[in-house]
Short mmCIF file of C-alpha atoms in Angstrom, two decimals:
data_model
loop_
_atom_site.label_atom_id
_atom_site.label_comp_id
_atom_site.label_asym_id
_atom_site.label_seq_id
_atom_site.Cartn_x
_atom_site.Cartn_y
_atom_site.Cartn_z
CA MET X 1 -167.83 -77.94 161.64
CA PHE X 2 -169.70 -80.88 163.13
CA ASN X 3 -168.04 -83.32 165.47
CA TRP X 4 -167.62 -86.90 164.37
CA ILE X 5 -167.41 -89.63 167.00
CA ASN X 6 -164.93 -92.43 166.44
CA LYS X 7 -166.09 -95.75 167.79
CA LYS X 8 -164.12 -97.05 170.79
CA VAL X 9 -164.71 -100.50 172.27
CA LYS X 10 -163.06 -102.57 174.92
CA VAL X 11 -160.35 -104.93 173.77
CA SER X 12 -161.85 -107.79 175.76
CA HIS X 13 -165.12 -107.45 173.86
CA PHE X 14 -163.21 -107.43 170.58
CA LYS X 15 -161.31 -110.59 171.46
CA HIS X 16 -164.36 -112.59 172.42
CA GLN X 17 -166.61 -111.47 169.59
CA GLN X 18 -167.06 -113.98 166.80
CA ARG X 19 -166.45 -112.52 163.33
CA LYS X 20 -168.40 -113.69 160.35
CA THR X 21 -166.87 -113.53 156.89
CA SER X 22 -170.30 -113.24 155.33
CA GLN X 23 -173.58 -112.00 156.73
CA THR X 24 -177.00 -113.10 155.65
CA SER X 25 -178.96 -110.41 153.90
CA THR X 26 -181.34 -108.77 156.37
CA PRO X 27 -183.74 -105.88 155.79
CA ILE X 28 -183.03 -102.51 157.33
CA SER X 29 -185.14 -101.85 160.42
CA PRO X 30 -187.35 -98.74 160.62
CA ILE X 31 -186.22 -98.39 164.26
CA LEU X 32 -183.10 -96.21 164.32
CA SER X 33 -181.72 -97.63 167.56
CA GLU X 34 -181.77 -101.17 166.16
CA ASN X 35 -179.78 -100.13 163.10
CA PHE X 36 -177.31 -98.28 165.31
CA GLU X 37 -176.83 -101.28 167.62
CA ASN X 38 -176.43 -103.70 164.72
CA LEU X 39 -173.75 -101.55 163.11
CA ASN X 40 -172.12 -100.86 166.46
CA ARG X 41 -171.91 -104.61 167.12
CA LEU X 42 -170.65 -105.42 163.63
CA PHE X 43 -167.83 -102.85 163.64
CA SER X 44 -166.78 -103.19 167.26
CA GLY X 45 -163.03 -102.82 167.55
CA ASN X 46 -162.71 -100.61 164.46
CA SER X 47 -161.51 -97.18 165.56
CA ASP X 48 -161.80 -95.74 162.04
CA ILE X 49 -165.59 -96.14 161.93
CA THR X 50 -167.22 -92.78 162.64
CA PHE X 51 -170.82 -91.97 163.62
CA ARG X 52 -172.65 -88.64 163.59
CA ASN X 53 -176.01 -88.40 165.35
CA PHE X 54 -178.31 -85.47 164.60
CA THR X 55 -181.99 -84.52 164.24
CA ILE X 56 -183.81 -83.49 161.09
CA GLY X 57 -185.71 -80.20 161.21
CA LYS X 58 -185.55 -77.38 163.74
CA ASN X 59 -188.43 -78.87 165.70
CA MET X 60 -186.00 -81.74 166.57
CA GLU X 61 -188.53 -84.54 166.17
CA VAL X 62 -186.81 -86.95 163.74
CA SER X 63 -183.55 -88.61 164.78
CA ALA X 64 -180.93 -89.73 162.28
CA PHE X 65 -177.27 -90.74 162.08
CA ILE X 66 -174.57 -91.06 159.45
CA ILE X 67 -171.87 -93.72 159.51
CA GLY X 68 -168.66 -93.52 157.51
CA ILE X 69 -165.08 -94.78 157.39
CA GLU X 70 -162.38 -92.30 158.36
CA GLY X 71 -160.27 -91.28 155.40
CA LEU X 72 -162.57 -92.73 152.73
CA PHE X 73 -165.13 -89.92 152.52
CA ASP X 74 -165.16 -86.14 152.47
CA LYS X 75 -166.30 -84.87 155.85
CA SER X 76 -166.85 -81.34 154.62
CA ILE X 77 -169.30 -82.53 151.96
CA ILE X 78 -171.27 -84.57 154.49
CA SER X 79 -171.29 -81.79 157.08
CA ASN X 80 -172.10 -78.87 154.78
CA ASN X 81 -174.20 -80.55 152.09
CA VAL X 82 -176.06 -83.22 154.05
CA ILE X 83 -176.19 -82.70 157.81
CA LYS X 84 -176.47 -78.91 157.88
CA PRO X 85 -179.34 -78.63 155.32
CA LEU X 86 -181.30 -81.39 157.07
CA MET X 87 -180.84 -79.90 160.53
CA GLU X 88 -181.89 -76.46 159.33
CA CYS X 89 -184.90 -77.73 157.41
CA MET X 90 -187.74 -75.22 157.84
CA ASN X 91 -190.48 -77.39 156.36
CA ASP X 92 -192.51 -78.63 159.33
CA GLU X 93 -194.26 -81.26 157.25
CA CYS X 94 -190.95 -83.04 156.63
CA SER X 95 -190.88 -84.01 160.29
CA ASN X 96 -194.30 -85.61 160.31
CA LEU X 97 -194.53 -88.07 157.44
CA ASN X 98 -191.82 -90.42 156.30
CA HIS X 99 -192.45 -89.99 152.60
CA LYS X 100 -192.19 -86.23 153.11
CA ILE X 101 -188.76 -86.76 154.66
CA GLU X 102 -187.68 -88.67 151.55
CA LEU X 103 -188.86 -85.81 149.38
CA GLU X 104 -187.03 -83.35 151.58
CA ILE X 105 -183.79 -85.31 151.30
CA GLN X 106 -183.96 -85.35 147.54
CA SER X 107 -184.58 -81.59 147.39
CA VAL X 108 -182.36 -80.33 150.22
CA VAL X 109 -179.29 -82.57 150.18
CA SER X 110 -176.82 -81.37 147.56
CA VAL X 111 -174.40 -84.17 146.75
CA SER X 112 -173.49 -85.81 143.47
CA SER X 113 -175.56 -88.95 144.02
CA ILE X 114 -177.90 -90.56 146.56
CA HIS X 115 -179.01 -94.18 146.29
CA ILE X 116 -181.57 -95.95 148.42
CA GLU X 117 -180.99 -99.46 149.73
CA THR X 118 -183.31 -101.67 151.77
CA GLU X 119 -180.92 -104.57 152.51
CA MET X 120 -178.38 -104.07 155.27
CA GLN X 121 -175.71 -106.29 153.74
CA VAL X 122 -175.72 -104.36 150.45
CA ALA X 123 -175.56 -101.07 152.32
CA ILE X 124 -172.59 -102.30 154.37
CA GLN X 125 -170.75 -103.28 151.19
CA LYS X 126 -171.18 -99.73 149.91
CA LEU X 127 -169.99 -98.39 153.24
CA MET X 128 -166.81 -100.47 153.09
CA LYS X 129 -166.04 -99.00 149.68
CA GLY X 130 -166.19 -95.45 151.06
CA ASP X 131 -169.81 -94.31 150.73
CA PRO X 132 -171.30 -92.94 153.98
CA LEU X 133 -174.75 -94.22 154.99
CA LEU X 134 -177.63 -92.10 156.29
CA PHE X 135 -180.23 -93.77 158.54
CA ILE X 136 -183.44 -92.01 159.62
CA ASN X 137 -185.79 -93.08 162.39
CA GLY X 138 -189.03 -94.49 161.03
CA ILE X 139 -187.64 -95.31 157.59
CA ASN X 140 -186.53 -98.85 156.76
CA LYS X 141 -184.00 -97.66 154.19
CA ALA X 142 -180.39 -96.53 154.08
CA TYR X 143 -179.37 -93.57 151.97
CA ILE X 144 -176.04 -94.23 150.26
CA ILE X 145 -174.37 -90.85 149.81
CA GLY X 146 -171.85 -90.42 147.02
CA ALA X 147 -169.09 -88.67 148.94
CA ARG X 148 -166.09 -90.94 148.44
CA ALA X 149 -162.81 -89.08 148.72
CA TRP X 150 -159.28 -90.31 149.26
CA GLU X 151 -155.82 -89.39 148.07
CA THR X 152 -155.15 -90.53 144.51
CA ARG X 153 -152.11 -90.48 142.28
CA SER X 154 -152.32 -88.08 139.37
CA ILE X 155 -152.18 -89.27 135.77
CA GLU X 156 -148.53 -89.76 134.89
CA GLU X 157 -146.43 -91.03 132.01
CA PRO X 158 -146.16 -94.79 131.49
CA VAL X 159 -143.14 -96.30 133.21
CA THR X 160 -142.65 -99.54 131.27
CA GLU X 161 -144.30 -98.61 127.96
CA THR X 162 -142.77 -95.30 127.01
CA THR X 163 -143.42 -93.83 123.59
CA VAL X 164 -141.74 -91.31 121.33
CA ARG X 165 -144.77 -89.99 119.53
CA GLY X 166 -147.92 -91.29 121.20
CA PRO X 167 -149.92 -90.00 124.18
CA ARG X 168 -148.11 -89.83 127.51
CA GLU X 169 -150.78 -90.86 129.97
CA ALA X 170 -151.05 -94.05 131.96
CA PHE X 171 -153.61 -95.73 134.17
CA SER X 172 -153.65 -94.96 137.89
CA GLU X 173 -154.75 -96.99 140.90
CA THR X 174 -158.28 -95.54 140.84
CA LEU X 175 -160.77 -97.53 138.78
CA GLY X 176 -162.99 -94.54 138.07
CA ILE X 177 -160.08 -92.60 136.59
CA ASN X 178 -159.08 -95.58 134.46
CA THR X 179 -162.55 -96.05 133.00
CA ALA X 180 -162.71 -92.31 132.29
CA LEU X 181 -159.36 -92.48 130.45
CA LEU X 182 -160.76 -95.27 128.32
CA ARG X 183 -163.95 -93.30 127.63
CA ARG X 184 -161.78 -90.42 126.42
CA LYS X 185 -160.35 -92.71 123.75
CA ILE X 186 -163.62 -94.28 122.56
CA HIS X 187 -166.58 -91.89 122.48
CA HIS X 188 -169.23 -94.41 121.55
CA PRO X 189 -172.23 -95.74 123.49
CA ASN X 190 -171.33 -99.30 122.47
CA LEU X 191 -168.31 -99.21 124.76
CA MET X 192 -169.59 -101.37 127.58
CA ILE X 193 -168.04 -101.28 131.05
CA GLU X 194 -169.56 -103.91 133.30
CA PRO X 195 -168.75 -103.83 137.06
CA MET X 196 -167.98 -106.84 139.22
CA THR X 197 -166.70 -107.45 142.74
CA LEU X 198 -164.15 -110.14 143.61
CA GLY X 199 -162.54 -111.22 146.87
CA THR X 200 -164.35 -112.34 150.02
CA TYR X 201 -162.49 -109.90 152.24
CA SER X 202 -161.05 -107.34 149.83
CA GLN X 203 -164.33 -106.84 147.89
CA THR X 204 -162.27 -105.46 145.02
CA ASP X 205 -164.12 -103.62 142.29
CA ILE X 206 -163.21 -104.60 138.75
CA ALA X 207 -164.54 -103.49 135.37
CA ILE X 208 -164.86 -105.59 132.22
CA ALA X 209 -164.63 -103.42 129.10
CA PHE X 210 -165.59 -104.40 125.56
CA ILE X 211 -167.27 -102.89 122.54
CA ASP X 212 -170.71 -104.27 121.88
CA GLU X 213 -171.28 -105.30 118.24
CA ILE X 214 -167.51 -105.86 117.83
CA ALA X 215 -166.38 -108.16 120.64
CA SER X 216 -167.24 -111.82 120.31
CA LYS X 217 -170.07 -112.80 122.62
CA GLU X 218 -168.38 -116.16 123.20
CA ILE X 219 -165.19 -114.54 124.48
CA VAL X 220 -167.11 -112.13 126.72
CA SER X 221 -169.23 -114.98 128.08
CA GLU X 222 -166.20 -117.19 128.70
CA LEU X 223 -164.38 -114.40 130.51
CA LEU X 224 -167.38 -113.68 132.74
CA THR X 225 -167.67 -117.39 133.52
CA ARG X 226 -164.03 -117.59 134.59
CA LEU X 227 -164.29 -114.44 136.69
CA LYS X 228 -167.43 -115.61 138.48
CA ARG X 229 -165.67 -118.86 139.30
CA ILE X 230 -163.02 -117.01 141.33
CA ASP X 231 -163.48 -117.58 145.06
CA VAL X 232 -160.51 -116.17 146.99
CA ASP X 233 -160.00 -114.03 150.06
CA ALA X 234 -158.59 -111.02 148.24
CA ILE X 235 -157.73 -109.57 144.85
CA LEU X 236 -154.94 -107.06 145.50
CA ASP X 237 -153.66 -106.67 141.94
CA SER X 238 -154.56 -107.64 138.39
CA GLY X 239 -151.84 -110.29 138.61
CA TYR X 240 -154.10 -112.31 140.93
CA ILE X 241 -156.80 -112.41 138.27
CA GLU X 242 -154.30 -113.19 135.51
CA GLU X 243 -153.21 -116.41 137.23
CA LEU X 244 -156.79 -117.43 138.01
CA ILE X 245 -158.24 -117.14 134.49
CA GLU X 246 -155.36 -118.00 132.14
CA ASP X 247 -155.61 -120.99 129.81
CA ASN X 248 -152.11 -122.35 130.43
CA PRO X 249 -151.28 -122.07 134.14
CA TYR X 250 -148.09 -124.15 133.83
CA SER X 251 -146.65 -122.30 130.86
CA ILE X 252 -143.84 -119.75 131.13
CA PHE X 253 -145.36 -117.79 128.23
CA PRO X 254 -148.09 -115.24 129.02
CA ASP X 255 -151.46 -115.71 127.34
CA ILE X 256 -152.96 -112.54 128.87
CA LYS X 257 -151.54 -109.13 128.05
CA HIS X 258 -151.02 -106.51 130.74
CA THR X 259 -150.60 -102.85 129.89
CA GLU X 260 -150.61 -99.48 131.63
CA ARG X 261 -151.64 -97.52 128.52
CA PRO X 262 -155.28 -96.52 127.82
CA ASP X 263 -154.55 -96.17 124.09
CA THR X 264 -153.31 -99.76 123.93
CA VAL X 265 -156.49 -100.98 125.63
CA ALA X 266 -158.63 -98.92 123.25
CA ALA X 267 -156.80 -100.29 120.19
CA ARG X 268 -157.27 -103.87 121.37
CA LEU X 269 -160.96 -103.33 122.14
CA LEU X 270 -161.44 -102.11 118.58
CA GLU X 271 -160.08 -105.45 117.39
CA GLY X 272 -162.73 -107.35 119.33
CA ARG X 273 -160.85 -108.11 122.54
CA VAL X 274 -161.93 -107.68 126.16
CA ALA X 275 -160.14 -105.73 128.90
CA ILE X 276 -160.16 -106.11 132.68
CA MET X 277 -159.42 -103.14 134.94
CA VAL X 278 -158.95 -103.60 138.68
CA GLU X 279 -159.34 -101.09 141.50
CA GLY X 280 -156.00 -100.42 143.15
CA THR X 281 -153.72 -101.38 140.25
CA PRO X 282 -152.54 -99.25 137.30
CA THR X 283 -152.33 -102.24 134.97
CA ALA X 284 -155.17 -103.51 132.77
CA LEU X 285 -155.46 -107.04 131.39
CA ILE X 286 -156.41 -107.81 127.80
CA VAL X 287 -157.69 -111.14 126.45
CA PRO X 288 -156.97 -112.92 124.25
CA PHE X 289 -153.22 -112.35 123.85
CA LEU X 290 -151.08 -114.12 121.23
CA PHE X 291 -147.35 -114.85 121.08
CA MET X 292 -146.44 -112.68 118.09
CA GLU X 293 -148.09 -109.66 119.72
CA ALA X 294 -145.27 -109.65 122.27
CA PHE X 295 -143.03 -108.16 119.56
CA GLN X 296 -145.40 -105.28 118.86
CA SER X 297 -144.87 -101.86 120.41
CA VAL X 298 -147.25 -98.95 120.75
CA ASP X 299 -144.85 -96.85 118.67
CA ASP X 300 -145.33 -99.25 115.75
CA TYR X 301 -148.71 -97.66 115.08
CA TYR X 302 -147.69 -94.04 115.65
CA SER X 303 -144.64 -94.07 113.38
CA ARG X 304 -144.51 -94.75 109.67
CA SER X 305 -144.84 -98.39 108.71
CA TYR X 306 -141.36 -98.74 107.17
CA TYR X 307 -139.43 -97.88 110.28
CA SER X 308 -141.94 -99.70 112.50
CA SER X 309 -141.51 -102.88 110.47
CA LEU X 310 -137.72 -102.67 110.75
CA MET X 311 -137.92 -102.27 114.52
CA ARG X 312 -140.28 -105.23 114.79
CA VAL X 313 -137.84 -107.44 112.91
CA PHE X 314 -135.11 -106.26 115.28
CA ARG X 315 -137.25 -107.28 118.26
CA ILE X 316 -137.75 -110.78 116.87
CA PHE X 317 -133.99 -111.19 116.33
CA SER X 318 -133.39 -109.76 119.80
CA PHE X 319 -135.61 -112.43 121.32
CA ILE X 320 -133.57 -115.12 119.55
CA ILE X 321 -130.29 -113.54 120.69
CA ALA X 322 -131.47 -113.06 124.29
CA THR X 323 -132.44 -116.72 124.65
CA LEU X 324 -129.93 -118.57 122.44
CA LEU X 325 -126.69 -116.57 122.27
CA PRO X 326 -125.07 -117.79 125.53
CA ALA X 327 -126.10 -121.38 124.83
CA THR X 328 -124.85 -121.24 121.24
CA TYR X 329 -121.54 -119.80 122.38
CA VAL X 330 -121.02 -122.63 124.91
CA ALA X 331 -122.11 -125.34 122.49
CA ALA X 332 -119.88 -124.06 119.68
CA GLN X 333 -116.81 -123.73 121.91
CA ASN X 334 -117.22 -127.06 123.70
CA TYR X 335 -118.56 -129.33 120.97
CA HIS X 336 -118.32 -127.67 117.56
CA LYS X 337 -115.09 -125.75 117.30
CA GLU X 338 -114.98 -126.46 113.58
CA MET X 339 -117.76 -123.87 113.16
CA PHE X 340 -115.30 -120.99 113.78
CA PRO X 341 -112.26 -119.77 111.81
CA THR X 342 -108.89 -120.67 113.27
CA ASP X 343 -107.95 -117.05 113.97
CA PHE X 344 -111.12 -116.57 115.99
CA LEU X 345 -110.47 -119.73 118.02
CA ILE X 346 -106.96 -118.47 118.80
CA SER X 347 -108.38 -115.13 119.96
CA VAL X 348 -110.92 -116.86 122.18
CA ALA X 349 -108.30 -119.16 123.65
CA ALA X 350 -106.04 -116.18 124.41
CA ALA X 351 -108.92 -114.29 126.04
CA ARG X 352 -109.71 -117.26 128.28
CA GLU X 353 -106.14 -117.93 129.24
CA GLY X 354 -105.89 -118.34 133.00
CA VAL X 355 -109.65 -118.63 133.56
CA PRO X 356 -110.08 -121.34 136.23
CA PHE X 357 -113.64 -122.40 135.34
CA PRO X 358 -114.97 -124.45 132.42
CA LEU X 359 -116.73 -122.32 129.81
CA PHE X 360 -120.18 -123.55 130.83
CA ILE X 361 -119.66 -122.56 134.49
CA GLU X 362 -118.15 -119.26 133.41
CA VAL X 363 -121.13 -118.29 131.27
CA LEU X 364 -123.63 -119.58 133.83
CA LEU X 365 -122.07 -117.42 136.56
CA MET X 366 -122.24 -114.35 134.33
CA VAL X 367 -125.88 -115.04 133.44
CA ILE X 368 -126.77 -115.37 137.14
CA ALA X 369 -124.84 -112.17 137.93
CA PHE X 370 -126.78 -110.33 135.21
CA GLU X 371 -130.13 -111.53 136.58
CA MET X 372 -129.12 -110.42 140.07
CA LEU X 373 -128.13 -106.96 138.82
CA LYS X 374 -131.39 -106.61 136.89
CA GLU X 375 -133.47 -107.64 139.90
CA SER X 376 -131.59 -105.33 142.26
CA GLY X 377 -132.08 -102.43 139.85
CA ILE X 378 -135.84 -103.06 139.90
CA ARG X 379 -136.24 -103.49 143.66
CA MET X 380 -134.18 -100.49 144.75
CA PRO X 381 -135.34 -96.85 144.49
CA THR X 382 -135.25 -95.63 140.89
CA PRO X 383 -132.17 -93.34 141.01
CA VAL X 384 -130.17 -95.82 143.08
CA GLY X 385 -131.41 -98.80 141.07
CA GLN X 386 -130.26 -97.32 137.78
CA ALA X 387 -126.84 -96.58 139.24
CA VAL X 388 -126.54 -100.10 140.65
CA ALA X 389 -127.50 -101.71 137.35
CA ILE X 390 -125.11 -99.62 135.25
CA VAL X 391 -122.15 -99.17 137.60
CA GLY X 392 -122.49 -102.67 138.99
CA GLY X 393 -122.38 -104.21 135.53
CA LEU X 394 -119.35 -102.18 134.46
CA VAL X 395 -117.43 -102.68 137.70
CA LEU X 396 -118.16 -106.38 138.04
CA GLY X 397 -117.45 -107.11 134.38
CA GLU X 398 -114.16 -105.22 134.37
CA ALA X 399 -113.09 -106.63 137.74
CA ALA X 400 -113.93 -110.19 136.69
CA VAL X 401 -111.83 -109.85 133.52
CA GLN X 402 -108.91 -108.26 135.37
CA ALA X 403 -109.01 -110.99 138.01
CA GLY X 404 -108.99 -113.69 135.35
CA ILE X 405 -112.31 -115.18 136.50
CA VAL X 406 -114.03 -114.74 133.10
CA GLY X 407 -112.86 -114.05 129.58
CA THR X 408 -113.53 -110.88 127.62
CA ILE X 409 -115.50 -112.78 124.96
CA THR X 410 -117.86 -114.06 127.66
CA VAL X 411 -118.45 -110.51 128.92
CA ILE X 412 -119.26 -109.39 125.36
CA VAL X 413 -121.71 -112.29 124.90
CA ILE X 414 -123.52 -111.59 128.17
CA ALA X 415 -123.61 -107.82 127.51
CA THR X 416 -125.13 -108.41 124.07
CA THR X 417 -127.64 -110.79 125.60
CA ALA X 418 -128.57 -108.23 128.25
CA ILE X 419 -129.19 -105.50 125.68
CA ALA X 420 -131.34 -107.82 123.57
CA THR X 421 -133.41 -108.78 126.60
CA PHE X 422 -134.82 -105.30 127.07
CA LEU X 423 -136.27 -105.16 123.54
CA THR X 424 -139.02 -107.65 124.39
CA PRO X 425 -140.40 -106.60 127.81
CA ASN X 426 -143.59 -108.64 127.35
CA LEU X 427 -141.51 -111.84 127.37
CA ASN X 428 -138.95 -110.95 130.04
CA ASP X 429 -140.00 -113.75 132.37
CA ALA X 430 -139.94 -116.39 129.65
CA VAL X 431 -136.62 -115.10 128.24
CA GLY X 432 -134.89 -115.38 131.63
CA ILE X 433 -136.02 -118.98 132.10
CA LEU X 434 -135.36 -120.09 128.53
CA ARG X 435 -131.85 -118.61 128.58
CA ILE X 436 -130.84 -120.80 131.51
CA VAL X 437 -132.58 -123.91 130.16
CA TYR X 438 -130.91 -123.52 126.75
CA LEU X 439 -127.56 -122.93 128.45
CA ILE X 440 -127.81 -126.11 130.52
CA SER X 441 -128.85 -128.17 127.49
CA ALA X 442 -125.92 -126.72 125.50
CA GLY X 443 -123.49 -127.58 128.28
CA LEU X 444 -124.73 -131.18 128.35
CA LEU X 445 -125.41 -132.03 124.69
CA GLY X 446 -124.20 -129.12 122.58
CA VAL X 447 -126.24 -128.03 119.59
CA PHE X 448 -128.23 -131.26 119.76
CA GLY X 449 -129.40 -130.33 123.25
CA ILE X 450 -130.39 -126.83 122.10
CA THR X 451 -132.30 -128.26 119.13
CA LEU X 452 -134.11 -130.72 121.41
CA VAL X 453 -135.25 -128.00 123.82
CA VAL X 454 -136.22 -125.63 120.99
CA SER X 455 -138.37 -128.41 119.51
CA PHE X 456 -140.16 -128.92 122.82
CA VAL X 457 -140.73 -125.16 123.15
CA LEU X 458 -142.18 -124.90 119.65
CA ILE X 459 -144.46 -127.88 120.24
CA HIS X 460 -145.62 -126.27 123.46
CA LEU X 461 -146.29 -122.93 121.76
CA VAL X 462 -148.37 -124.39 118.93
CA SER X 463 -150.41 -126.40 121.45
CA MET X 464 -151.29 -123.36 123.57
CA ARG X 465 -154.52 -121.40 123.31
CA SER X 466 -155.69 -118.09 124.66
CA PHE X 467 -159.45 -118.07 125.16
CA SER X 468 -159.87 -120.79 122.50
CA ILE X 469 -157.65 -118.95 119.97
CA PRO X 470 -154.41 -120.70 118.87
CA TYR X 471 -151.53 -118.95 120.60
CA MET X 472 -149.34 -118.83 117.48
CA SER X 473 -152.00 -117.26 115.25
CA PRO X 474 -151.76 -116.02 112.55
CA LEU X 475 -148.42 -117.79 112.08
CA THR X 476 -149.93 -121.20 112.66
CA PRO X 477 -152.60 -121.95 111.70
CA ILE X 478 -151.86 -119.60 108.84
CA THR X 479 -154.21 -116.67 108.43
CA TRP X 480 -152.78 -114.69 105.55
CA SER X 481 -154.76 -111.54 106.30
CA GLY X 482 -153.13 -111.44 109.71
CA TRP X 483 -149.66 -111.32 108.16
CA ARG X 484 -150.25 -107.65 107.38
CA ASP X 485 -149.41 -106.99 111.03
CA LEU X 486 -147.06 -109.89 111.79
CA PHE X 487 -143.37 -109.57 110.93
CA ILE X 488 -143.93 -106.21 109.30
CA ARG X 489 -146.70 -103.64 109.65
CA PHE X 490 -148.64 -102.59 106.62
CA PRO X 491 -149.79 -98.94 106.42
CA HIS X 492 -153.02 -98.05 108.19
CA TRP X 493 -154.88 -97.67 104.92
CA ALA X 494 -154.34 -101.40 104.26
CA PHE X 495 -156.23 -102.54 107.38
CA ASN X 496 -159.73 -102.72 105.92
CA GLN X 497 -160.69 -105.71 108.06
CA ARG X 498 -160.21 -106.58 111.70
CA PRO X 499 -157.91 -109.53 112.43
CA ALA X 500 -159.68 -112.64 111.15
CA PHE X 501 -158.08 -114.86 113.81
CA ILE X 502 -159.76 -112.82 116.58
CA PRO X 503 -163.48 -113.66 116.70
CA ASN X 504 -165.59 -110.54 116.40
CA GLU X 505 -169.11 -109.54 115.41
CA ASN X 506 -168.12 -106.86 112.88
CA GLN X 507 -165.24 -107.71 110.56
CA LYS X 508 -165.14 -104.40 108.68
CA ARG X 509 -162.78 -101.88 110.25
CA GLN X 510 -162.75 -98.96 107.81
CA GLY X 511 -164.09 -97.87 104.47
CA ASP X 512 -162.65 -98.84 101.10
CA ASN X 513 -160.23 -96.74 99.07
CA GLN X 514 -158.40 -95.32 102.09
CA LYS X 515 -155.05 -95.33 100.29
CA PRO X 516 -153.93 -91.72 99.78
CA SER X 517 -152.83 -90.55 96.36
CA PRO X 518 -151.87 -87.21 94.78
CA PRO X 519 -154.56 -85.39 92.82
CA SER X 520 -154.70 -86.23 89.14
CA LYS X 521 -154.10 -83.57 86.52
CA GLY X 522 -157.03 -81.29 85.98
CA ASP X 523 -158.42 -81.70 89.54
#
């Protein structure tokens, strides 16, 4: 095995050296020592930068060196497939003429890919992403060797988007694996995956995926324009990009979908949408994203349409319950007691007997306690977090009732609200905020306050857009063809056309007469 030399420099030199966030593009020098000194000066203070000096050919006439970043490339590949073959080269002519050396590299070096670069800045960018660089004396080029290798997480089941019947594979933190998972779903040359790099310091690789001849050119162009406008130090997760390209930055409702499922991305691409995948994050972004799609689940399209439609209706009602139930309970008890039967009012009064707080404060405290339990369950390790969320809710609820701090009806209302919250994970952030806003308005003005806030929310929703598409489509403006996949899901054989409210270049989705039927007599 060949020895690699880690760069060591004096701390004093590191402190006094001026760093530049961007270097001007300079050509690679044909003099090997100049390239070595330039790289040595640029990476001074970085102990993970490794150099390997060697000579090409057994006559030891041509000097060369390889530079790489510790932990980002496979040393065995470089040593056995690059350095060793070049050092043991028996062709004497390869040591005399530069173009012969290039031919020898292409024929002797056995790695997956070798690219040639003449600009130092571009070569350094490749180096920082894990590709070792080969420099040879007398040649004003750098050979970018495809030998990236680092520890990656294997393909696992989705965590937040589990399914009963569908595929059980999720994106990982490696962009190459994610694009491969998407290619496994769509085996067509029109699936376009365009690379881009964002972040001045992070230099994060991202990939924009769409299907040519289906995706709207306007949406693709608009997305690329917004991405190119991003000028930040780092992109560490897809959430950074989401906040930098969304249409409604002050809205609590998401207008960009995030998913960890390759099949979901593939299904959306086939509708004419565009996906964004980011190196280092297992979550892809999809644009445009509309409000009613938050009530759709991946299982809706893997199960039969009747049951899927019923579950979708349940999710819509769950959203209403999760946001409005605590507020409605407070408003009805404080301002509109005539809405309830007398027997029920007596039961509620008996349950709240001895409670020291007004009903509004009582419910607000329980809502805050629920949010704290939910957050603690997320932040703690999975086994402990689940125990905290379940045991904590039971213990606190029971203890609060026994101590006379809250009434049993309030515990039932908050528990029902909590269960309903988990049926719409795409709107969890908005549900948590709306629940508190509705509750405060109910405590101040009763049902009138709730109606006022609901009106403002509806006005806000119908005014929103996601990449120029009305956020409430196809509900408003009405697109009747889109209602086949709105409150209920029609069978797959009924989806002859792609959604009309999503701009696309090819409206036809499948052939005619896809409805199955039993054979007629005599067939």
